[in-house]
Amino acid sequence: MNDNTQIPVETSPPAALAKRKTGLGRGLGVAGLLFPAFLVTNTWLHYLGHTGAWREWLPLNLFSLPATTAIIALMLWPLTALFVLAAWSRIDSAQLEIDSALRNGALLRWLLVPMARPALVTSTVLTFILAFNQFAVPAILQVKVFPAEFWVSFNTTFDYGAALRLGWPLVLIPLVLLRLLPRDEWAWNWSGRGSGRDCLPRAFSMPCRVGSAVAVPVAVGLSPFFPLCAVL
């Protein structure tokens, strides 16, 4: 057997472990998007409601517009994350090695953000459309916003004509935004495995890596983990 045989980067143990972690993160992100709004809201009411388990330590007012916005953001942030990760999966190692100064903030400014810009625009529009048409969370938390008031009114009167007359912004605004989306081509798939994806973390300093190692589990815990525990 030749001792000089090299193990491909994609099949080396560190790369395989990173691939498994990435797949787990994507799975949790998709799971966070699949949870019904009432389940997520009831989970936070269980922890932070008037008689919640954490009420003594975190006396937050869930029945408010900021809390409603925060819950919807926790439900929808995986959408942007998945779009951006799909765009970054096409990074080549040559793009990282072309300039030794391309690290940390410079890497974000000159490579990562420009590469993910089409995905950011698309995911931002989709997130706004989903949040704009979200009525379950504000209705449960008794926050007066247009989608919730529209739904409560229709659910009380069952007046289809009035629903069509009042609900046109919920249809027209998303259609206009989708029509205005740029037609830039970018890959929404995970098959385009750039050679630089596995070495991308090494382009950041240790404090940045430690910060991301803390921020990602916190975000995953606040979004899909608590509702998943409620289901199980």
PDB file of C-alpha atoms in Angstrom, residues 30 45 54:
ATOM      1  CA  VAL A  30     -36.349  23.014   8.056  1.00  0.00           C
ATOM      2  CA  LEU A  45     -46.800  30.999  26.481  1.00  0.00           C
ATOM      3  CA  TRP A  54     -39.945  31.048  33.576  1.00  0.00           C
TER       4      TRP A  54
END
